[in-house]
mmCIF file of C-alpha atoms in Angstrom:
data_model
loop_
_atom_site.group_PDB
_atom_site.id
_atom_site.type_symbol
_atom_site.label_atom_id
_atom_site.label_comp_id
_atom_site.label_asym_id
_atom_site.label_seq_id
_atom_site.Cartn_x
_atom_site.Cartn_y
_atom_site.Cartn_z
ATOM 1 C CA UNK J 1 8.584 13.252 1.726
ATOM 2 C CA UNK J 2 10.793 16.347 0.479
ATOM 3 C CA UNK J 3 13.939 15.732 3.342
ATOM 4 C CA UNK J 4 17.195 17.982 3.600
ATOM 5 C CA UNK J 5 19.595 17.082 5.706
ATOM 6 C CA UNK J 6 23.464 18.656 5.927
ATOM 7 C CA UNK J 7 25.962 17.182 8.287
ATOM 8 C CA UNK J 8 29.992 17.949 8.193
ATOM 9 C CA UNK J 9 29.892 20.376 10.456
ATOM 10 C CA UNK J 10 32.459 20.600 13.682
ATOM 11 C CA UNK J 11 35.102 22.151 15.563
ATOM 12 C CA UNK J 12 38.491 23.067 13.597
ATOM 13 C CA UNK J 13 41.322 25.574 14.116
ATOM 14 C CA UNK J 14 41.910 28.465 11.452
ATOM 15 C CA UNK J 15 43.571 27.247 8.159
ATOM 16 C CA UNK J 16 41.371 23.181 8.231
ATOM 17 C CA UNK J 17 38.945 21.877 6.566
ATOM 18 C CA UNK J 18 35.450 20.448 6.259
ATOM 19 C CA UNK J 19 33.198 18.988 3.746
ATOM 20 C CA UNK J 20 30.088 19.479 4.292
ATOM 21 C CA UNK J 21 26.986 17.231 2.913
ATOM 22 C CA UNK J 22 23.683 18.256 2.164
ATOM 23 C CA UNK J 23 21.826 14.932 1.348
ATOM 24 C CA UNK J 24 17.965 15.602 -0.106
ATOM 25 C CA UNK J 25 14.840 12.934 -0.428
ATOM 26 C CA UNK J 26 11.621 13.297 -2.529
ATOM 27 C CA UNK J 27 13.659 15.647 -4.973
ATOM 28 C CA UNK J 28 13.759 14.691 -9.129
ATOM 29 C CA UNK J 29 17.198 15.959 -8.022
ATOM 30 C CA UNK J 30 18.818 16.716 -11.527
ATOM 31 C CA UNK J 31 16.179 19.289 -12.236
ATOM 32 C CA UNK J 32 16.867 21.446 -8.498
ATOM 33 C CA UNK J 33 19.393 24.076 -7.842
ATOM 34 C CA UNK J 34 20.938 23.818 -4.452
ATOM 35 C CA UNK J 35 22.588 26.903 -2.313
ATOM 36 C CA UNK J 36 24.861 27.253 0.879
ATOM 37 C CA UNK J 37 23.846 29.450 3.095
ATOM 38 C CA UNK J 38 25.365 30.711 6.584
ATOM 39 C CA UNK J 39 24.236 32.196 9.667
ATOM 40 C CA UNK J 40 26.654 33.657 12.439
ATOM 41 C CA UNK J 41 25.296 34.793 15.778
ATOM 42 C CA UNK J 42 23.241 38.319 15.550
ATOM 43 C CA UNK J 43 23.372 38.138 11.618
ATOM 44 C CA UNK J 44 21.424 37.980 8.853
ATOM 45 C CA UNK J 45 21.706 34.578 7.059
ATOM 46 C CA UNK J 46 23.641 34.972 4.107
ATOM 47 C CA UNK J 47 24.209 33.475 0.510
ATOM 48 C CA UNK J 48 27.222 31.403 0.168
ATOM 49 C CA UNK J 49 27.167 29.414 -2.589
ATOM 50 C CA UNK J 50 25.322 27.468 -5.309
ATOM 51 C CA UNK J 51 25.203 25.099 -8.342
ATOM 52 C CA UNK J 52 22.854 24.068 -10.684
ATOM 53 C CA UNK J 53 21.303 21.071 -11.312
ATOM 54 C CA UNK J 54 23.402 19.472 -14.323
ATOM 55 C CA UNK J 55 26.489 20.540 -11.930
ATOM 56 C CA UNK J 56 28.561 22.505 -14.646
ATOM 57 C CA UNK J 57 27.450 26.287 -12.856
ATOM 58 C CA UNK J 58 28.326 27.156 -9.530
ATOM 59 C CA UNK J 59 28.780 30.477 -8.578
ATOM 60 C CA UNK J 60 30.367 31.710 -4.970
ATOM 61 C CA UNK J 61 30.476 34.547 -2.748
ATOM 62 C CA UNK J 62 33.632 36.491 -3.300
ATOM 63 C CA UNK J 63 35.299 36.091 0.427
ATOM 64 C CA UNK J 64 35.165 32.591 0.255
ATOM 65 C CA UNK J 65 36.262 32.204 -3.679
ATOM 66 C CA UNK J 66 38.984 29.975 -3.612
ATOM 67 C CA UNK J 67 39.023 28.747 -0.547
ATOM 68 C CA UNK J 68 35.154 26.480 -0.842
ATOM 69 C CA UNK J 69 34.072 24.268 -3.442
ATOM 70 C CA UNK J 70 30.526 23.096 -4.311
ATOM 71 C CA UNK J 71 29.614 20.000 -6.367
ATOM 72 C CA UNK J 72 27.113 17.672 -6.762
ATOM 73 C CA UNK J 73 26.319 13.784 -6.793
ATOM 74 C CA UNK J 74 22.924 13.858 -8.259
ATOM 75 C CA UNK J 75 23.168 9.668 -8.348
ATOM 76 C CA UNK J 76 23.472 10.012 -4.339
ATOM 77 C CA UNK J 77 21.388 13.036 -4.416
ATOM 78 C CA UNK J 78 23.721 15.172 -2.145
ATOM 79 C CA UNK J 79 25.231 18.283 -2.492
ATOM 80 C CA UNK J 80 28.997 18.967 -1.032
ATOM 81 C CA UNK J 81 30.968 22.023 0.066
ATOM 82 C CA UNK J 82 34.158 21.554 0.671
ATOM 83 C CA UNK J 83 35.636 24.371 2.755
ATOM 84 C CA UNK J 84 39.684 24.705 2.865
ATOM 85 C CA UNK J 85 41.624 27.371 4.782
ATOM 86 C CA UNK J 86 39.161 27.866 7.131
ATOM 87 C CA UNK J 87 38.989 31.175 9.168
ATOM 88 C CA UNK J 88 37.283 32.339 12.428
ATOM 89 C CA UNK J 89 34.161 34.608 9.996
ATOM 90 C CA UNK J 90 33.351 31.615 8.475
ATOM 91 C CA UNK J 91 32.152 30.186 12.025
ATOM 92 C CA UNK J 92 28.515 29.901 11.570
ATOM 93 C CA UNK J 93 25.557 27.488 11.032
ATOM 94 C CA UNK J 94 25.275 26.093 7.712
ATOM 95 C CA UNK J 95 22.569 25.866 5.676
ATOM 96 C CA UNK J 96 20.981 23.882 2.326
ATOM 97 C CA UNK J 97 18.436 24.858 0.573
ATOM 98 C CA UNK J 98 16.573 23.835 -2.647
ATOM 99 C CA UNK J 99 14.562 24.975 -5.382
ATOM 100 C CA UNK J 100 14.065 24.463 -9.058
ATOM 101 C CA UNK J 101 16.613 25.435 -11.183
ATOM 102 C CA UNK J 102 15.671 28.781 -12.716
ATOM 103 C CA UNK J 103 15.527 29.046 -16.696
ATOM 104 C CA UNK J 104 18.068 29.842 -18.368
ATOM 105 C CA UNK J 105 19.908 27.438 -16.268
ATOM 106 C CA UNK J 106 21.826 28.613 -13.185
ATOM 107 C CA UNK J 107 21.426 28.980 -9.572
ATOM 108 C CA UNK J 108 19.916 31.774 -7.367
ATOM 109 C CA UNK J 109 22.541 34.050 -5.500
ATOM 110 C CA UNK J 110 19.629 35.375 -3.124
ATOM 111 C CA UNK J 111 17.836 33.371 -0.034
ATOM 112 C CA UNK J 112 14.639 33.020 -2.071
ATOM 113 C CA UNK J 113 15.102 29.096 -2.296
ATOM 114 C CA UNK J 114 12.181 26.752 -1.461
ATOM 115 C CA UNK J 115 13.382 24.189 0.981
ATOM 116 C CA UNK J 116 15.597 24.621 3.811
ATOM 117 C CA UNK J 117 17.628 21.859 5.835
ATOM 118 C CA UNK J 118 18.204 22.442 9.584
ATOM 119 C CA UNK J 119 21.460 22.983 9.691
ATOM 120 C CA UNK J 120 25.136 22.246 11.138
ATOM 121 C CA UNK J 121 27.328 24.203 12.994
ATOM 122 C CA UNK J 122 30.895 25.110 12.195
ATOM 123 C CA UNK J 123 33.323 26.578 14.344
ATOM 124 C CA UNK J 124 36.664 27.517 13.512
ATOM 125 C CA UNK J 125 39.155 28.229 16.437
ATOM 126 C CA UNK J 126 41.847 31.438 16.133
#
């Protein structure tokens, strides 16, 4: 039914890049937010990213500001990061998650999103 699934995720050295993909099912897509989320060993999960769900607000959290990009295809119904200059911190498991866009339109910079994908590891090598 409602299905979240990111993928991307893998082994580089410091200074590469991934993309990752968060592809969703059962969604009316265009009308959900979707946030990037991150979890490294013996921390708390933390907010990464976002966008909305025209794809014209995104809004990013500031040590990775310039460095990751989030967009949207809303006719494939996934969600992309793209993560350049990679460095060791940003090893961790990453997370999708869902939820109707808020009103005015935007994206929540908190973890209080409905539906959460499983998640794929990245790992970047000093």
């Amino acid at each position: 039914q409602l299905q979240i699934v990111e993928s991307g995720g893998g082994l580089v050295q410091s200074g590469g890049s991934l993309r990752l993909s968060c592809e969703t099912s059962g969604f009316l897509f265009d009308v959900y937010a979707v946030g990037w989320f991150r979890q490294a060993p013996g921390k708390e999960r933390e907010w990464v990213s976002c966008i909305n769900g025209g794809g014209n607000i995104t809004h990013y959290k500031e040590s990775v500001k310039g460095r990751f990009t989030v967009s949207r295809d809303n006719n494939r119904y996934t969600v992309f990061l793209q993560m350049n200059n990679l460095k060791p911190e940003d090893t961790a498991v990453y997370y999708c998650a869902v939820d109707r866009e808020p009103f005015p339109p935007g994206c929540r910079t908190d973890l209080r999103y409905r539906y959460w994908g499983q998640g794929t590891q990245v790992t970047v090598s000093s």
